[in-house]
Short mmCIF file of C-alpha atoms in Angstrom, two decimals:
data_model
loop_
_atom_site.label_atom_id
_atom_site.label_comp_id
_atom_site.label_asym_id
_atom_site.label_seq_id
_atom_site.Cartn_x
_atom_site.Cartn_y
_atom_site.Cartn_z
CA MET A 1 8.14 -3.40 22.40
CA VAL A 2 8.70 0.12 21.09
CA SER A 3 9.32 2.48 23.83
CA ASP A 4 6.51 5.18 24.57
CA GLN A 5 9.00 8.04 24.15
CA ARG A 6 10.83 6.73 20.69
CA ARG A 7 7.21 5.99 19.45
CA GLY A 8 6.14 9.47 20.26
CA ARG A 9 9.13 11.21 18.46
CA LYS A 10 8.58 9.15 15.36
CA MET A 11 4.80 10.23 15.41
CA ILE A 12 5.62 13.72 15.77
CA ARG A 13 8.24 13.15 12.57
CA LYS A 14 5.69 11.51 10.66
CA TYR A 15 3.07 13.81 11.36
CA LYS A 16 5.47 16.47 9.88
CA THR A 17 6.22 14.51 6.67
CA LEU A 18 2.74 13.38 6.14
CA THR A 19 1.55 16.95 6.29
CA SER A 20 4.06 18.05 3.90
CA LEU A 21 3.41 15.22 1.36
CA SER A 22 -0.19 15.69 1.50
CA ALA A 23 0.72 19.57 0.64
CA LEU A 24 2.85 18.02 -2.05
CA ALA A 25 -0.27 15.99 -3.45
CA ALA A 26 -2.93 18.58 -3.04
CA SER A 27 -0.70 21.04 -4.98
CA GLY A 28 -0.02 18.64 -7.64
CA ALA A 29 -3.91 17.84 -7.90
CA VAL A 30 -4.74 21.65 -7.87
CA VAL A 31 -2.57 22.05 -11.26
CA LEU A 32 -3.45 18.72 -12.85
CA SER A 33 -7.18 19.87 -12.40
CA GLY A 34 -6.44 23.48 -14.11
CA CYS A 35 -5.38 22.01 -17.36
CA GLY A 36 -7.56 22.30 -20.34
CA GLY A 37 -8.50 26.23 -20.45
CA GLU A 38 -7.46 28.52 -23.27
CA GLY A 39 -5.60 31.46 -23.50
CA GLU A 40 -2.40 32.74 -21.50
CA GLY A 41 -3.49 31.78 -18.44
CA ALA A 42 -4.21 28.10 -19.51
CA ALA A 43 -0.79 28.01 -21.27
CA SER A 44 0.72 29.10 -17.71
CA GLU A 45 -1.37 26.05 -16.03
CA ALA A 46 -0.26 23.49 -18.51
CA TYR A 47 3.47 24.25 -18.26
CA ALA A 48 3.26 24.26 -14.48
CA ALA A 49 1.27 20.95 -14.49
CA GLU A 50 4.13 19.59 -16.64
CA ASP A 51 6.87 20.86 -13.85
CA VAL A 52 4.75 19.04 -11.28
CA ALA A 53 4.53 15.80 -13.29
CA VAL A 54 8.14 15.58 -14.09
CA ASP A 55 8.73 16.02 -10.57
CA ALA A 56 6.47 13.59 -9.49
CA GLY A 57 8.10 11.18 -12.13
CA VAL A 58 4.88 10.71 -14.24
CA SER A 59 4.62 11.76 -18.14
CA PRO A 60 3.31 15.17 -18.87
CA ALA A 61 0.26 13.29 -20.87
CA ILE A 62 -1.26 12.19 -17.83
CA ALA A 63 -0.78 15.68 -16.44
CA GLU A 64 -2.36 17.32 -19.30
CA GLY A 65 -5.20 14.97 -19.43
CA GLU A 66 -4.44 13.31 -22.71
CA GLY A 67 -7.08 10.66 -23.82
CA GLU A 68 -9.84 12.28 -21.53
CA GLY A 69 -12.61 10.84 -23.73
CA GLU A 70 -10.81 7.20 -23.22
CA GLY A 71 -10.29 7.51 -19.50
CA GLU A 72 -13.31 8.83 -18.72
CA GLY A 73 -14.85 5.81 -16.86
CA GLU A 74 -11.56 5.38 -14.61
CA GLY A 75 -10.93 8.85 -14.07
CA GLU A 76 -12.77 12.07 -12.95
CA GLY A 77 -15.77 11.11 -10.96
CA GLU A 78 -14.71 7.31 -10.30
CA VAL A 79 -13.77 8.46 -6.49
CA ALA A 80 -16.53 10.93 -5.81
CA ALA A 81 -16.92 10.02 -2.48
CA ARG A 82 -14.16 9.52 0.12
CA SER A 83 -15.77 8.59 3.45
CA GLY A 84 -13.15 7.02 4.86
CA ASP A 85 -15.59 3.94 5.71
CA PRO A 86 -14.51 0.49 4.35
CA ALA A 87 -18.19 -0.19 4.00
CA ASP A 88 -19.09 2.29 0.95
CA ASP A 89 -15.26 3.49 0.19
CA ASP A 90 -13.44 1.57 -2.21
CA ALA A 91 -10.18 2.66 -1.87
CA GLU A 92 -10.37 2.44 2.09
CA TYR A 93 -11.72 -1.08 1.78
CA ILE A 94 -8.98 -2.22 -0.77
CA TYR A 95 -6.34 -0.33 1.43
CA LEU A 96 -7.24 -2.64 4.10
CA LEU A 97 -7.55 -5.91 2.17
CA GLY A 98 -3.79 -4.83 1.24
CA LEU A 99 -2.72 -4.44 4.67
CA MET A 100 -3.58 -8.07 5.11
CA ARG A 101 -2.15 -9.21 2.08
CA GLY A 102 0.97 -7.49 3.44
CA HIS A 103 0.99 -9.19 6.49
CA LEU A 104 0.45 -12.43 4.74
CA THR A 105 3.28 -11.92 2.39
CA ALA A 106 5.39 -11.23 5.33
CA PHE A 107 4.31 -14.47 6.98
CA ILE A 108 4.92 -16.55 3.85
CA GLU A 109 8.26 -15.24 2.93
CA LEU A 110 9.71 -15.81 6.49
CA TYR A 111 8.14 -19.42 6.75
CA ARG A 112 9.64 -20.13 3.57
CA ALA A 113 12.94 -19.15 4.85
CA ASP A 114 12.49 -21.55 8.03
CA ALA A 115 11.84 -18.53 10.20
CA PHE A 116 8.80 -20.01 12.00
CA ALA A 117 8.56 -18.35 15.18
CA GLN A 118 8.94 -14.75 13.26
CA ALA A 119 6.44 -15.96 10.67
CA ALA A 120 3.80 -16.74 13.30
CA ALA A 121 3.61 -13.26 14.68
CA HIS A 122 2.51 -12.16 10.97
CA ALA A 123 -0.30 -15.03 10.76
CA LYS A 124 -3.53 -13.20 11.35
CA HIS A 125 -6.73 -14.58 13.04
CA PRO A 126 -10.08 -13.95 12.25
CA ASP A 127 -10.59 -12.16 15.70
CA ASP A 128 -7.21 -9.99 15.05
CA GLU A 129 -7.92 -6.35 15.28
CA LEU A 130 -7.36 -5.71 11.68
CA TYR A 131 -10.11 -8.26 10.33
CA ALA A 132 -12.30 -7.17 12.84
CA THR A 133 -12.23 -3.85 11.49
CA MET A 134 -13.04 -5.04 7.87
CA ALA A 135 -16.01 -7.43 9.30
CA PRO A 136 -18.70 -4.53 9.19
CA ALA A 137 -17.32 -3.80 5.59
CA PHE A 138 -17.86 -7.42 4.66
CA ALA A 139 -21.51 -7.53 5.83
CA ALA A 140 -22.38 -4.16 3.81
CA ARG A 141 -20.93 -5.37 0.97
CA SER A 142 -22.47 -8.65 1.52
CA GLU A 143 -19.03 -10.53 1.28
CA ARG A 144 -18.51 -13.69 3.36
CA GLY A 145 -15.01 -12.59 3.93
CA PHE A 146 -12.25 -15.12 4.46
CA ALA A 147 -12.20 -16.06 8.35
CA GLU A 148 -12.31 -19.74 7.25
CA GLU A 149 -9.03 -19.62 5.11
CA LEU A 150 -7.43 -17.45 7.81
CA ASP A 151 -8.24 -20.11 10.40
CA ALA A 152 -7.09 -22.65 8.17
CA LEU A 153 -3.59 -21.21 7.48
CA VAL A 154 -2.85 -20.77 10.80
CA LEU A 155 -3.42 -24.14 12.02
CA ALA A 156 -1.50 -25.07 8.91
CA ALA A 157 1.45 -23.10 10.14
CA GLU A 158 1.07 -24.47 13.55
CA GLU A 159 1.17 -27.95 12.26
CA ARG A 160 3.86 -27.24 9.65
CA ASP A 161 2.00 -29.04 7.01
CA GLY A 162 -0.31 -27.83 3.89
CA VAL A 163 1.00 -23.94 4.56
CA GLU A 164 1.63 -23.52 1.00
CA LEU A 165 -2.10 -24.49 -0.09
CA ALA A 166 -3.59 -23.04 2.66
CA TYR A 167 -1.80 -19.53 2.10
CA GLU A 168 -2.90 -19.81 -1.75
CA ALA A 169 -6.40 -20.22 -0.77
CA THR A 170 -6.49 -17.38 1.54
CA VAL A 171 -4.70 -14.67 -0.98
CA ASN A 172 -7.28 -16.34 -3.65
CA ALA A 173 -9.98 -15.51 -1.05
CA ILE A 174 -8.75 -11.69 -0.40
CA ARG A 175 -8.72 -11.26 -4.15
CA ASP A 176 -12.33 -12.59 -4.55
CA ALA A 177 -13.35 -9.95 -1.95
CA THR A 178 -11.50 -7.02 -3.82
CA PRO A 179 -13.94 -4.92 -5.72
CA GLN A 180 -13.54 -4.64 -9.78
CA THR A 181 -12.54 -0.61 -9.64
CA GLY A 182 -10.51 1.69 -11.90
CA ALA A 183 -6.66 2.49 -11.89
CA LYS A 184 -7.82 5.75 -9.63
CA THR A 185 -9.31 3.68 -6.92
CA MET A 186 -6.47 1.04 -6.76
CA LEU A 187 -3.58 3.52 -7.00
CA LEU A 188 -4.89 5.76 -4.26
CA ALA A 189 -5.40 2.49 -1.85
CA VAL A 190 -1.85 1.39 -2.77
CA SER A 191 -0.57 4.93 -1.96
CA LYS A 192 -2.02 4.94 1.48
CA MET A 193 -0.60 1.06 1.95
CA ILE A 194 2.72 2.38 1.06
CA ALA A 195 2.41 5.48 3.29
CA THR A 196 1.61 3.17 6.01
CA ALA A 197 4.76 0.96 5.19
CA GLY A 198 6.73 4.24 5.61
CA GLU A 199 5.12 4.36 9.44
CA GLU A 200 6.14 1.03 10.15
CA TYR A 201 9.50 1.48 8.49
CA GLU A 202 10.21 4.29 10.49
CA ILE A 203 9.19 2.44 14.06
CA GLY A 204 11.74 -0.54 12.87
CA VAL A 205 14.56 1.14 11.66
CA ASP A 206 16.44 3.83 13.31
CA ASP A 207 18.17 6.79 12.25
CA ALA A 208 21.66 4.73 12.39
CA GLY A 209 19.92 2.09 9.50
CA ALA A 210 19.73 -0.53 12.34
CA VAL A 211 16.68 -2.84 12.26
CA ILE A 212 15.48 -2.52 16.09
CA GLU A 213 11.76 -3.62 15.34
CA PRO A 214 11.97 -6.45 12.77
CA HIS A 215 8.08 -7.11 12.95
CA GLU A 216 7.55 -3.61 11.70
CA TYR A 217 10.41 -3.61 9.24
CA GLN A 218 8.79 -6.86 8.23
CA ASP A 219 5.30 -5.49 7.94
CA ALA A 220 6.69 -2.20 5.72
CA TYR A 221 8.12 -4.90 3.33
CA GLY A 222 5.05 -7.06 3.08
CA PHE A 223 2.74 -3.89 2.44
CA LEU A 224 5.07 -2.95 -0.40
CA VAL A 225 5.12 -6.47 -1.91
CA ALA A 226 1.53 -6.86 -1.64
CA ALA A 227 1.02 -3.43 -3.06
CA ARG A 228 3.15 -4.32 -6.31
CA GLU A 229 1.09 -7.58 -6.68
CA MET A 230 -2.21 -5.89 -6.33
CA LEU A 231 -1.05 -2.91 -9.11
CA SER A 232 -0.22 -6.09 -11.31
CA GLU A 233 -3.44 -7.30 -11.08
CA THR A 234 -5.17 -4.03 -12.32
CA ASN A 235 -5.97 -4.27 -15.79
CA THR A 236 -6.79 -1.23 -17.85
CA ASN A 237 -7.08 -0.17 -21.84
CA ASP A 238 -6.73 3.43 -20.97
CA ILE A 239 -3.41 4.69 -21.69
CA ASN A 240 -3.32 7.41 -19.23
CA ALA A 241 -3.89 4.69 -16.21
CA GLY A 242 -1.48 2.20 -17.77
CA GLU A 243 1.23 5.10 -17.56
CA ALA A 244 0.04 5.92 -13.98
CA ILE A 245 0.51 1.94 -12.79
CA ALA A 246 3.96 2.15 -14.37
CA VAL A 247 4.88 4.97 -12.51
CA ALA A 248 3.54 3.62 -9.17
CA HIS A 249 5.48 0.41 -10.11
CA GLU A 250 8.55 2.28 -10.65
CA GLN A 251 8.27 4.10 -7.41
CA ILE A 252 7.59 1.02 -5.54
CA ASP A 253 10.94 -0.58 -6.83
CA LEU A 254 12.53 2.55 -5.80
CA ALA A 255 10.96 2.08 -2.13
CA MET A 256 12.13 -1.38 -2.13
CA GLN A 257 15.84 -0.29 -2.45
CA SER A 258 15.37 0.40 1.49
CA PHE A 259 15.24 -3.10 2.23
CA HIS A 260 18.03 -5.70 2.65
CA GLY A 261 15.77 -8.86 3.03
CA LEU A 262 13.37 -9.88 5.98
CA ALA A 263 15.97 -11.06 8.03
CA ALA A 264 18.30 -7.69 7.67
CA ASN A 265 19.93 -6.35 10.54
CA THR A 266 20.88 -3.05 9.20
CA THR A 267 19.97 -0.98 5.93
CA ASP A 268 20.76 1.97 4.71
CA GLY A 269 17.27 2.79 3.62
CA ALA A 270 15.04 5.63 4.60
CA ALA A 271 11.52 6.14 5.53
CA SER A 272 11.25 9.03 3.57
CA THR A 273 11.90 7.41 0.46
CA LEU A 274 8.69 5.51 1.40
CA PHE A 275 6.74 8.53 1.85
CA GLY A 276 7.90 10.08 -1.39
CA ALA A 277 6.52 7.40 -3.19
CA ALA A 278 3.48 7.28 -1.60
CA ALA A 279 2.80 10.95 -2.16
CA ARG A 280 3.94 10.39 -5.85
CA ILE A 281 1.37 7.89 -6.47
CA GLU A 282 -1.31 9.71 -5.07
CA ILE A 283 -0.41 12.81 -7.55
CA VAL A 284 -0.61 10.54 -10.61
CA ALA A 285 -3.79 8.76 -9.22
CA LEU A 286 -5.34 12.27 -8.61
CA GLY A 287 -4.18 13.41 -12.34
CA LEU A 288 -6.48 10.45 -13.54
#
């Protein structure tokens, strides 16, 4: 168990980091939304947008709104309301589905490595807190959820029989429950998943790089892998959205360098790398 004192210190540091990153993302969004006018002021804003975009690792074309007509359906207005309630907030709902996929990713990779006891800790029951949080959203969205698949997976893991088929069925059920949205919504969900991975990583790895809480370290890894898979499943014909997704893939690849496998005892990574990736992905999402 993580000591209350250590968790408290981590939470204070995390709050300061996330506050800074939120300010960065917000400033990027303000600059991005300011483009498109005429005259000297508009030109200055365009240069500023390019600077923010380059710092964030995104092509200036996205920052300047190139292809606005093409991307209208996936850009402005797509995420008009963010209630934070997964019942009507698609980004929040997809984020929670992504966390579930992340837990199951850690489960299956550990199971395949014959680390059965550790794998079992990541297998989620339908009465698990995360699934219970999602249940009202399933009802509001007329989705059946995937309780049956989770039950079957947990049982298969206990009996060590039919796990691969049960895992695939569960992931397919989660995909079926995922709404078809534009790239902006998916990127916002993925950004939050990676920020959550940063929180887990910060708890799991101490300042010297020792993995002191393997479960949290493994969760962080699972969230990143699931986020990458979800982005790969996001299709778009819009050039700006495609570039934003490519930037997100690059950021996830960078964040993955903080991991030395699920069974690692030490790592030279840093939670700040994950938080930075989350912020940059949020910036490119808000620029769509």
